[in-house]
Coordinates of C-alpha atoms in Angstrom, one line a residue:
M1487 CA -0.2 -3.6 1.5
A1488 CA 0.7 -3.7 4.9
H1489 CA -0.1 -3.3 6.0
G1490 CA 0.9 -3.2 5.7
E1491 CA 3.3 -2.1 3.2
V1492 CA 2.3 1.2 1.5
E1493 CA 3.0 1.0 -2.1
L1494 CA 4.5 3.8 -4.3
S1495 CA 3.5 3.1 -7.8
V1496 CA 5.3 5.8 -9.8
G1497 CA 5.4 5.0 -13.5
V1498 CA 4.5 1.4 -13.1
G1499 CA 1.8 -0.1 -15.2
G1500 CA 1.1 -0.6 -18.7
G1501 CA 3.2 2.2 -20.2
G1502 CA 6.8 2.2 -20.6
G1503 CA 7.7 4.8 -18.1
G1504 CA 9.2 7.8 -19.8
A1505 CA 11.4 5.9 -22.1
G1506 CA 8.8 4.9 -24.6
G1507 CA 8.5 1.3 -25.6
A1508 CA 6.3 -1.5 -26.7
M1509 CA 5.3 -5.0 -25.9
E1510 CA 3.8 -7.5 -28.2
A1511 CA 0.1 -8.0 -27.5
P1512 CA 0.0 -10.4 -24.5
V1513 CA -1.9 -13.7 -24.9
R1514 CA -5.2 -14.0 -23.2
I1515 CA -4.8 -15.3 -19.7
S1516 CA -7.3 -17.4 -17.7
I1517 CA -8.5 -16.2 -14.3
G1518 CA -6.9 -19.2 -12.7
R1519 CA -3.5 -18.4 -14.1
L1520 CA -3.9 -14.8 -13.1
V1521 CA -4.6 -15.9 -9.5
L1522 CA -1.5 -18.1 -9.5
A1523 CA 0.6 -15.2 -11.0
G1524 CA -0.1 -13.1 -7.9
M1525 CA 0.7 -15.7 -5.3
V1526 CA 4.0 -14.1 -4.4
A1527 CA 2.0 -11.4 -2.7
G1528 CA 0.9 -13.9 -0.1
G1529 CA 4.4 -15.1 0.6
V1530 CA 5.7 -11.6 1.1
Q1531 CA 2.8 -10.6 3.3
Y1532 CA 3.3 -13.8 5.4
G1533 CA 6.7 -12.6 6.4
W1534 CA 5.5 -9.0 6.9
A1535 CA 2.8 -10.1 9.3
L1536 CA 5.4 -11.9 11.4
Q1537 CA 7.5 -8.8 11.3
L1538 CA 4.7 -6.6 12.6
S1539 CA 3.6 -9.0 15.3
L1540 CA 6.8 -10.3 16.7
L1541 CA 9.8 -8.1 16.0
T1542 CA 9.1 -5.0 18.2
P1543 CA 8.8 -7.2 21.3
Y1544 CA 11.7 -9.5 20.3
V1545 CA 14.3 -6.8 19.9
Q1546 CA 13.8 -5.6 23.5
T1547 CA 15.1 -9.0 24.6
L1548 CA 18.4 -8.2 22.9
G1549 CA 19.1 -5.0 24.8
L1550 CA 17.3 -2.2 22.9
S1551 CA 15.0 -0.1 25.2
H1552 CA 11.4 0.3 24.5
A1553 CA 12.1 4.0 23.5
L1554 CA 14.8 2.9 21.0
T1555 CA 12.7 0.2 19.3
S1556 CA 10.6 2.9 17.4
F1557 CA 13.8 4.2 15.7
M1558 CA 14.3 0.8 14.2
W1559 CA 11.1 1.2 12.2
L1560 CA 12.4 4.2 10.4
C1561 CA 13.6 1.9 7.6
G1562 CA 10.1 1.2 6.4
P1563 CA 9.3 4.8 5.5
I1564 CA 12.8 5.4 4.1
A1565 CA 12.5 2.3 1.9
G1566 CA 9.0 3.3 0.8
L1567 CA 10.3 6.8 -0.2
V1568 CA 13.5 5.7 -1.9
V1569 CA 13.3 2.0 -3.0
Q1570 CA 9.8 1.6 -4.4
P1571 CA 9.9 4.6 -6.8
C1572 CA 13.4 3.7 -8.1
V1573 CA 12.5 0.0 -8.6
G1574 CA 9.2 0.9 -10.1
L1575 CA 10.8 3.2 -12.7
Y1576 CA 13.6 0.8 -13.5
S1577 CA 11.3 -2.2 -13.9
D1578 CA 9.2 -0.1 -16.4
K1579 CA 12.3 0.1 -18.7
C1580 CA 13.8 -3.4 -18.0
T1581 CA 14.4 -5.2 -21.3
S1582 CA 15.4 -8.6 -19.8
R1583 CA 14.2 -11.6 -21.8
W1584 CA 12.6 -12.8 -18.5
G1585 CA 10.3 -9.8 -18.5
R1586 CA 10.1 -6.4 -16.8
R1587 CA 8.9 -7.4 -13.4
R1588 CA 10.1 -11.0 -12.6
P1589 CA 13.9 -10.2 -12.3
F1590 CA 13.1 -7.6 -9.6
I1591 CA 10.6 -9.9 -7.9
L1592 CA 13.2 -12.7 -7.8
T1593 CA 16.0 -10.5 -6.5
G1594 CA 13.8 -9.0 -3.8
C1595 CA 12.5 -12.4 -2.6
V1596 CA 16.1 -13.8 -2.4
L1597 CA 17.1 -10.8 -0.3
I1598 CA 14.0 -11.3 1.9
C1599 CA 15.0 -14.9 2.6
L1600 CA 18.5 -13.8 3.5
A1601 CA 17.2 -11.1 5.8
V1602 CA 14.8 -13.4 7.6
V1603 CA 17.6 -15.9 8.3
I1604 CA 19.8 -13.0 9.7
V1605 CA 16.9 -11.8 11.9
G1606 CA 15.9 -15.2 13.2
F1607 CA 19.5 -16.2 14.0
S1608 CA 20.7 -12.8 15.3
A1609 CA 20.9 -14.1 18.9
D1610 CA 23.1 -17.0 17.9
I1611 CA 25.2 -14.8 15.6
G1612 CA 25.6 -12.3 18.4
A1613 CA 26.8 -15.1 20.8
A1614 CA 29.4 -16.2 18.2
L1615 CA 30.6 -12.6 17.9
G1616 CA 31.2 -12.2 21.7
D1617 CA 27.9 -11.7 23.5
S1618 CA 27.3 -13.3 26.9
K1619 CA 27.7 -17.1 27.0
E1620 CA 25.3 -17.4 29.9
E1621 CA 22.1 -19.4 29.5
C1622 CA 19.5 -17.1 27.9
S1623 CA 16.9 -17.9 30.6
L1624 CA 19.3 -16.6 33.3
Y1625 CA 20.9 -13.6 31.5
H1626 CA 18.7 -10.6 30.8
G1627 CA 21.3 -8.0 30.1
P1628 CA 22.1 -6.3 26.8
R1629 CA 23.4 -8.4 23.9
W1630 CA 24.7 -5.7 21.6
H1631 CA 26.3 -7.8 18.9
A1632 CA 23.0 -9.6 18.5
A1633 CA 21.1 -6.3 18.5
I1634 CA 23.4 -4.8 15.7
V1635 CA 23.0 -8.0 13.6
Y1636 CA 19.3 -7.9 14.1
V1637 CA 18.9 -4.2 13.1
L1638 CA 21.0 -4.8 10.0
G1639 CA 18.8 -7.8 9.1
F1640 CA 15.6 -5.8 9.8
W1641 CA 16.6 -3.0 7.5
L1642 CA 17.5 -5.4 4.8
L1643 CA 14.2 -7.1 5.2
D1644 CA 12.2 -3.8 4.8
F1645 CA 14.2 -2.7 1.8
S1646 CA 13.7 -6.2 0.2
N1647 CA 10.0 -6.1 0.9
N1648 CA 9.7 -2.8 -0.9
T1649 CA 11.8 -4.2 -3.8
V1650 CA 9.1 -6.8 -4.4
Q1651 CA 5.9 -5.0 -3.7
G1652 CA 5.9 -2.5 -6.5
P1653 CA 6.9 -4.8 -9.4
A1654 CA 4.6 -7.5 -8.1
R1655 CA 1.5 -5.3 -8.2
A1656 CA 2.6 -3.9 -11.6
L1657 CA 3.0 -7.4 -12.9
M1658 CA -0.7 -8.1 -12.0
A1659 CA -1.7 -5.0 -13.9
D1660 CA 0.4 -6.0 -16.9
L1661 CA -1.1 -9.5 -17.0
S1662 CA -4.7 -8.5 -16.3
G1663 CA -5.7 -8.6 -19.9
Q1664 CA -9.4 -9.1 -20.5
H1665 CA -10.1 -9.3 -16.8
G1666 CA -9.1 -5.7 -16.2
P1667 CA -6.9 -4.1 -13.5
S1668 CA -9.7 -4.0 -10.9
A1669 CA -9.9 -7.8 -10.9
A1670 CA -6.1 -8.1 -10.8
N1671 CA -6.0 -5.7 -7.8
S1672 CA -8.7 -7.7 -6.0
I1673 CA -6.7 -10.9 -6.5
F1674 CA -3.5 -9.2 -5.3
C1675 CA -5.2 -7.9 -2.1
S1676 CA -6.8 -11.3 -1.5
W1677 CA -3.3 -12.9 -1.5
M1678 CA -2.1 -10.2 0.9
A1679 CA -5.1 -10.9 3.2
L1680 CA -4.3 -14.7 3.1
G1681 CA -0.7 -14.0 3.9
N1682 CA -1.7 -11.9 6.9
I1683 CA -3.9 -14.6 8.2
L1684 CA -1.3 -17.3 7.9
G1685 CA 1.4 -15.0 9.3
Y1686 CA -0.5 -13.9 12.3
S1687 CA -1.6 -17.5 13.0
S1688 CA 2.1 -18.5 12.8
G1689 CA 3.1 -15.7 15.1
S1690 CA 0.5 -16.6 17.7
T1691 CA 1.8 -20.2 17.9
N1692 CA 3.9 -21.2 20.9
N1693 CA 4.9 -24.6 19.8
W1694 CA 7.6 -24.0 17.2
H1695 CA 10.3 -24.7 19.8
K1696 CA 8.6 -28.0 20.6
W1697 CA 8.2 -29.1 17.0
F1698 CA 11.8 -28.1 16.2
P1699 CA 13.7 -28.5 19.5
F1700 CA 17.1 -28.0 17.8
L1701 CA 16.2 -24.3 17.3
R1702 CA 16.6 -23.7 21.0
T1703 CA 20.2 -22.9 22.0
R1704 CA 22.0 -21.3 25.0
A1705 CA 21.6 -17.9 23.3
C1706 CA 18.1 -18.5 22.0
C1707 CA 15.3 -19.4 24.5
E1708 CA 11.7 -20.4 23.8
A1709 CA 10.5 -17.1 22.5
C1710 CA 13.5 -16.7 20.2
A1711 CA 13.2 -20.3 19.0
N1712 CA 9.5 -19.7 18.2
L1713 CA 10.5 -16.6 16.2
K1714 CA 13.2 -18.6 14.4
G1715 CA 10.8 -21.5 13.5
A1716 CA 8.1 -19.1 12.2
F1717 CA 10.6 -17.3 10.1
L1718 CA 12.1 -20.4 8.6
V1719 CA 8.6 -21.5 7.6
A1720 CA 8.2 -18.1 6.1
V1721 CA 11.2 -18.7 3.9
L1722 CA 9.8 -22.0 2.7
F1723 CA 6.4 -20.5 2.0
L1724 CA 7.8 -17.5 0.2
S1725 CA 10.0 -19.7 -1.9
F1726 CA 7.0 -21.8 -2.9
C1727 CA 4.9 -18.7 -3.8
L1728 CA 7.8 -17.2 -5.7
A1729 CA 8.2 -20.4 -7.8
I1730 CA 4.5 -20.4 -8.7
T1731 CA 4.6 -16.8 -9.7
L1732 CA 7.7 -17.1 -11.9
V1733 CA 6.2 -20.1 -13.6
F1734 CA 2.7 -18.8 -14.3
A1735 CA 3.5 -15.1 -14.9
K1736 CA 4.6 -15.5 -18.5
E1737 CA 5.8 -11.9 -19.3
V1738 CA 6.3 -10.7 -22.8
P1739 CA 9.7 -8.9 -23.0
Y1740 CA 9.6 -5.2 -23.2
K1741 CA 11.4 -3.4 -26.1
A1742 CA 12.3 0.2 -26.0
I1743 CA 11.5 1.7 -29.4
A1744 CA 11.0 5.5 -28.9
P1745 CA 14.0 7.8 -29.2
L1746 CA 15.2 9.6 -26.1
P1747 CA 13.7 13.1 -25.6
T1748 CA 16.1 15.9 -26.6
K1749 CA 16.4 19.6 -25.8
A1750 CA 16.3 22.4 -28.3
N1751 CA 20.1 22.4 -28.6
G1752 CA 20.1 18.7 -29.6
Q1753 CA 21.4 17.4 -26.2
V1754 CA 19.7 14.3 -24.7
E1755 CA 17.2 15.4 -22.0
V1756 CA 17.8 13.4 -18.8
E1757 CA 14.5 12.5 -17.2
P1758 CA 14.3 12.6 -13.4
T1759 CA 14.1 9.2 -11.8
G1760 CA 13.3 7.7 -8.4
P1761 CA 12.3 10.3 -5.8
L1762 CA 13.1 13.2 -8.0
A1763 CA 10.2 12.3 -10.3
V1764 CA 7.9 12.3 -7.3
F1765 CA 9.0 15.7 -5.9
K1766 CA 8.8 17.2 -9.4
G1767 CA 5.1 16.2 -9.5
F1768 CA 4.2 18.5 -6.6
K1769 CA 3.8 21.4 -9.0
N1770 CA 1.4 19.5 -11.2
L1771 CA -1.0 18.3 -8.5
P1772 CA -4.7 18.4 -9.4
A1773 CA -7.1 20.7 -7.5
G1774 CA -8.0 19.2 -4.1
M1775 CA -4.9 17.0 -3.8
P1776 CA -3.2 19.1 -1.1
S1777 CA -6.2 18.6 1.1
V1778 CA -6.1 14.9 0.5
L1779 CA -2.4 14.8 1.4
L1780 CA -3.1 16.7 4.7
V1781 CA -5.9 14.4 5.8
T1782 CA -4.0 11.3 4.7
G1783 CA -1.0 12.5 6.9
L1784 CA -3.3 13.1 9.9
T1785 CA -4.9 9.7 9.4
W1786 CA -1.6 7.9 9.4
L1787 CA -0.4 9.8 12.5
S1788 CA -3.4 8.2 14.2
W1789 CA -2.7 4.7 12.9
F1790 CA 1.0 4.1 13.1
P1791 CA 1.4 4.1 16.9
F1792 CA -1.0 1.1 17.0
I1793 CA 0.7 -0.6 14.1
L1794 CA 4.1 -0.1 15.8
Y1795 CA 3.2 -1.2 19.4
D1796 CA 0.0 -3.3 19.2
T1797 CA 1.6 -6.6 20.4
D1798 CA 3.9 -4.8 22.8
W1799 CA 0.9 -3.2 24.3
M1800 CA -0.7 -6.6 24.9
G1801 CA 2.5 -7.9 26.5
R1802 CA 3.0 -4.9 28.8
E1803 CA -0.2 -3.2 29.6
I1804 CA -2.6 -6.2 29.3
Y1805 CA -0.5 -9.2 30.4
H1806 CA 1.8 -7.0 32.6
G1807 CA 5.0 -8.6 31.4
D1808 CA 8.5 -7.3 30.9
P1809 CA 10.8 -8.7 28.2
K1810 CA 13.8 -8.0 30.5
G1811 CA 12.2 -8.9 33.8
N1812 CA 12.1 -12.0 35.9
P1813 CA 11.1 -15.4 34.4
N1814 CA 7.4 -14.9 35.3
E1815 CA 7.3 -11.4 33.7
V1816 CA 9.1 -12.7 30.6
T1817 CA 6.6 -15.5 30.2
A1818 CA 3.7 -13.1 30.7
F1819 CA 5.1 -10.7 28.1
N1820 CA 5.5 -13.5 25.6
D1821 CA 1.9 -14.7 26.2
G1822 CA 0.7 -11.2 25.6
V1823 CA 2.6 -10.9 22.3
R1824 CA 1.1 -14.2 21.1
A1825 CA -2.4 -13.0 22.1
G1826 CA -1.7 -9.8 20.2
A1827 CA -0.7 -11.8 17.1
F1828 CA -4.0 -13.7 17.4
G1829 CA -5.8 -10.3 17.7
L1830 CA -4.1 -9.2 14.4
L1831 CA -5.3 -12.5 12.9
L1832 CA -8.9 -11.5 13.8
N1833 CA -8.2 -8.0 12.5
S1834 CA -7.1 -9.4 9.1
I1835 CA -10.2 -11.6 8.8
V1836 CA -12.5 -8.6 9.5
L1837 CA -10.4 -6.5 7.1
G1838 CA -10.8 -9.1 4.4
F1839 CA -14.5 -9.2 4.6
S1840 CA -14.8 -5.4 5.1
S1841 CA -12.8 -4.7 2.0
F1842 CA -15.7 -6.0 -0.1
L1843 CA -18.1 -3.5 1.5
I1844 CA -16.0 -0.3 1.0
E1845 CA -16.9 0.3 -2.6
P1846 CA -20.7 -0.1 -2.1
L1847 CA -20.5 2.2 0.9
C1848 CA -18.6 4.8 -1.1
K1849 CA -21.1 4.6 -3.9
R1850 CA -24.0 5.0 -1.4
L1851 CA -22.6 7.6 1.0
G1852 CA -19.7 9.1 -0.9
P1853 CA -16.0 8.6 -0.1
R1854 CA -15.7 11.7 2.1
V1855 CA -18.3 10.4 4.5
V1856 CA -16.7 7.0 4.6
W1857 CA -13.2 8.3 5.2
V1858 CA -14.3 10.8 7.9
S1859 CA -16.3 8.0 9.6
S1860 CA -13.2 5.7 9.7
N1861 CA -11.2 8.5 11.5
I1862 CA -14.0 8.8 14.1
L1863 CA -13.9 5.0 14.7
V1864 CA -10.1 5.1 15.1
C1865 CA -10.4 8.0 17.5
I1866 CA -12.8 6.0 19.6
A1867 CA -10.7 2.8 19.4
M1868 CA -7.4 4.6 20.4
A1869 CA -9.2 6.2 23.3
A1870 CA -10.5 2.8 24.3
T1871 CA -7.0 1.4 24.4
C1872 CA -6.1 4.0 27.0
I1873 CA -9.2 3.2 29.1
I1874 CA -8.6 -0.6 28.8
S1875 CA -5.0 -0.1 29.9
W1876 CA -6.0 2.0 32.9
W1877 CA -8.7 -0.6 33.7
S1878 CA -6.1 -3.4 33.5
M1879 CA -3.5 -1.6 35.7
K1880 CA -6.1 -0.4 38.3
D1881 CA -4.0 2.7 39.0
F1882 CA -3.8 6.1 37.3
H1883 CA -0.2 6.6 38.4
G1884 CA 1.2 3.1 38.5
Y1885 CA 3.9 1.7 36.2
V1886 CA 3.1 -1.2 34.0
Q1887 CA 5.2 -3.7 35.7
H1888 CA 3.6 -2.9 39.1
A1889 CA 0.0 -3.5 38.0
I1890 CA -2.0 -6.5 39.1
T1891 CA -2.9 -9.2 36.7
A1892 CA -5.6 -8.5 34.2
S1893 CA -8.8 -10.5 34.1
K1894 CA -9.9 -12.6 31.2
D1895 CA -12.7 -10.1 30.5
I1896 CA -10.0 -7.4 29.7
K1897 CA -8.2 -9.8 27.4
A1898 CA -11.4 -10.6 25.6
V1899 CA -12.3 -6.9 25.2
C1900 CA -8.8 -6.4 23.7
L1901 CA -9.3 -9.1 21.1
V1902 CA -12.7 -7.5 20.2
L1903 CA -10.9 -4.2 19.7
F1904 CA -8.4 -5.7 17.4
A1905 CA -11.1 -7.2 15.3
F1906 CA -13.1 -4.0 15.3
L1907 CA -10.1 -2.0 13.9
G1908 CA -10.2 -4.2 10.8
V1909 CA -13.1 -2.1 9.5
P1910 CA -11.4 1.4 9.5
L1911 CA -8.2 -0.3 8.3
A1912 CA -10.0 -1.6 5.2
I1913 CA -11.1 2.0 4.6
L1914 CA -7.6 3.3 5.1
Y1915 CA -6.2 0.9 2.5
S1916 CA -8.7 1.8 -0.2
V1917 CA -10.5 5.1 0.0
P1918 CA -7.5 7.6 -0.1
F1919 CA -6.2 5.9 -3.2
A1920 CA -9.7 5.9 -4.8
V1921 CA -10.1 9.6 -4.1
T1922 CA -6.6 10.3 -5.5
A1923 CA -7.5 8.3 -8.7
Q1924 CA -10.6 10.4 -9.2
L1925 CA -8.8 13.7 -8.8
A1926 CA -6.1 12.5 -11.3
A1927 CA -8.9 11.4 -13.7
N1928 CA -10.5 14.8 -13.4
K1929 CA -7.2 16.4 -14.4
G1930 CA -6.8 14.1 -17.3
G1931 CA -4.1 11.7 -16.1
G1932 CA -1.1 11.4 -13.9
Q1933 CA -2.6 8.8 -11.5
G1934 CA 0.7 7.0 -10.9
L1935 CA 2.5 10.2 -10.0
C1936 CA -0.4 11.3 -7.8
T1937 CA -0.3 8.0 -6.0
G1938 CA 3.5 8.5 -5.5
V1939 CA 3.0 11.9 -4.0
L1940 CA 0.3 10.4 -1.8
N1941 CA 2.8 7.9 -0.5
I1942 CA 4.9 10.8 0.8
A1943 CA 2.0 11.9 3.0
I1944 CA 2.0 8.3 4.4
V1945 CA 5.7 7.8 5.1
I1946 CA 6.3 11.2 6.7
P1947 CA 3.9 10.5 9.5
Q1948 CA 5.6 7.1 10.0
V1949 CA 8.9 8.9 10.4
I1950 CA 7.4 11.3 12.9
I1951 CA 5.9 8.5 15.0
A1952 CA 9.0 6.3 14.7
V1953 CA 11.2 9.1 16.0
G1954 CA 8.8 10.6 18.6
A1955 CA 6.6 7.8 20.0
G1956 CA 9.4 6.0 21.9
P1957 CA 10.8 9.0 23.8
W1958 CA 7.2 10.3 24.4
D1959 CA 6.2 7.0 26.0
E1960 CA 9.5 6.9 28.0
L1961 CA 8.6 10.3 29.4
F1962 CA 5.3 9.0 30.8
G1963 CA 6.4 5.7 32.4
K1964 CA 7.8 3.4 29.7
G1965 CA 4.4 2.2 28.4
N1966 CA 2.3 2.6 25.3
I1967 CA -0.6 4.6 26.6
P1968 CA 0.8 8.1 25.8
A1969 CA 1.3 7.2 22.1
F1970 CA -2.2 5.8 21.8
G1971 CA -3.7 8.9 23.5
V1972 CA -1.9 11.1 21.0
A1973 CA -3.1 8.8 18.2
S1974 CA -6.7 9.3 19.3
G1975 CA -6.2 13.1 19.1
F1976 CA -4.8 12.9 15.6
A1977 CA -7.7 10.8 14.5
L1978 CA -10.2 13.3 15.8
I1979 CA -8.3 16.2 14.1
G1980 CA -8.1 14.2 10.9
G1981 CA -11.8 13.6 11.0
I1982 CA -12.6 17.3 11.5
A1983 CA -10.2 18.3 8.8
G1984 CA -11.8 15.8 6.4
V1985 CA -15.2 17.3 6.9
F1986 CA -14.1 20.8 5.9
L1987 CA -11.1 20.1 3.5
L1988 CA -11.7 16.8 1.6
P1989 CA -12.9 17.4 -2.0
K1990 CA -16.5 16.4 -2.6
I1991 CA -16.6 13.5 -5.0
S1992 CA -20.1 12.5 -6.1
R1993 CA -21.3 9.0 -5.9
R1994 CA -21.6 9.0 -9.7
Q1995 CA -18.0 10.0 -10.1
F1996 CA -16.8 7.4 -7.7
R1997 CA -18.8 4.7 -9.5
A1998 CA -17.0 5.8 -12.7
V1999 CA -13.5 5.6 -11.3
S2000 CA -14.3 2.3 -9.6
T2001 CA -15.3 0.7 -12.8
G2002 CA -12.5 2.3 -14.8
G2003 CA -14.8 4.6 -16.8
H2004 CA -13.0 7.9 -16.4

């Protein structure tokens, strides 16, 4: 997911959506073929990891201020709210001879490749459209043509990612066969973890401009050339993963057989699609679901500032760089961004191992205790980022660019913090969805719709942070400390709310939903 990527799975899965339909019984699939069928998740997540680690710092070199960069990330929540439900419902009813999911996966991956090229070459495109012709190492002013091209490519990239994510996960459920959806989901998440590890490793590398010197141009200096090289490799890797998935995911074409529903007067009843189906589901929520939505929203309010600014924080507060400063400050900022990408690599490794422990913990302690504990851990971690930043700057009132150089001890502590956050992140990616599944099972169904409504509680906090974090930080000195401080407060509030509001799900009930025995 993405981390990244929060998935809205409305109507996707084994059924036919609301249209009614049938598929021939699928052939039994080997576990090896099922693994290869999910490989596209790794390719998509590779590019998403690069996007998270490199793009917030990079866009500031094109002229957008630190405060404005947060607005750029509004496309993620918007895409999650609009694109995924529509694509999910349309793929449910797709009658293509290539299958229900693969046409959407192919289209989305092609658009991802196009968007990645636009983002990577935005500086060169901007120069061709009229930006400054000065050497990029000497000119640090705004490059508005490049910034506009970049933002358009960035939005296309986010919408394309969301086009692939829903059908790709639904494809794994469709093909799971005798192995079951739990095994399919584990395989999918494993590919995502591998994509994260490879992507963050690529983002932390400073040698792309050396390996491919032709990528460096007058408009594109070392940091830009490194970004360009990493993204071109992402295109090749995604293309390879896509080809493997298309070959090994042999879908059985879907055939609609049921008549369309009609009203009493004989007119065809038009079913709501896309976001309308999600909003209509609010009136049918199971008991306890409003509390889950509230705690989920508070939890994401505590997480998204770090997701948005983690590598920028390393470049500014820890390495004391400035993407628009003198050459030494630019170099320091880029070093910090790469260190942050390495921290995210450690985070992904810990997340991968931790994900195997979440289900046993929930069975032993109960999901409410595990969820509340993760919020407390995030509260401590976000407060720690503020303390570490102050420690690094050595001045309560100083601006980031005026701080003295941080020690190696501080940098090491930051990497430990990145790794530590992999544990609560694993909880965030699993427990809220497990609780939602149990509540839906208690009601007798509607799990997909409940998950779709849960996604709204995830994307709305992202919009709030994307709109407010930049101006909030600008008000207090153009750094990231204020947003992280507010994140710590939201984590604490979310933990307290979870203690009193989250529905109590017994360990026996959680064991039942985990194994599919509703």
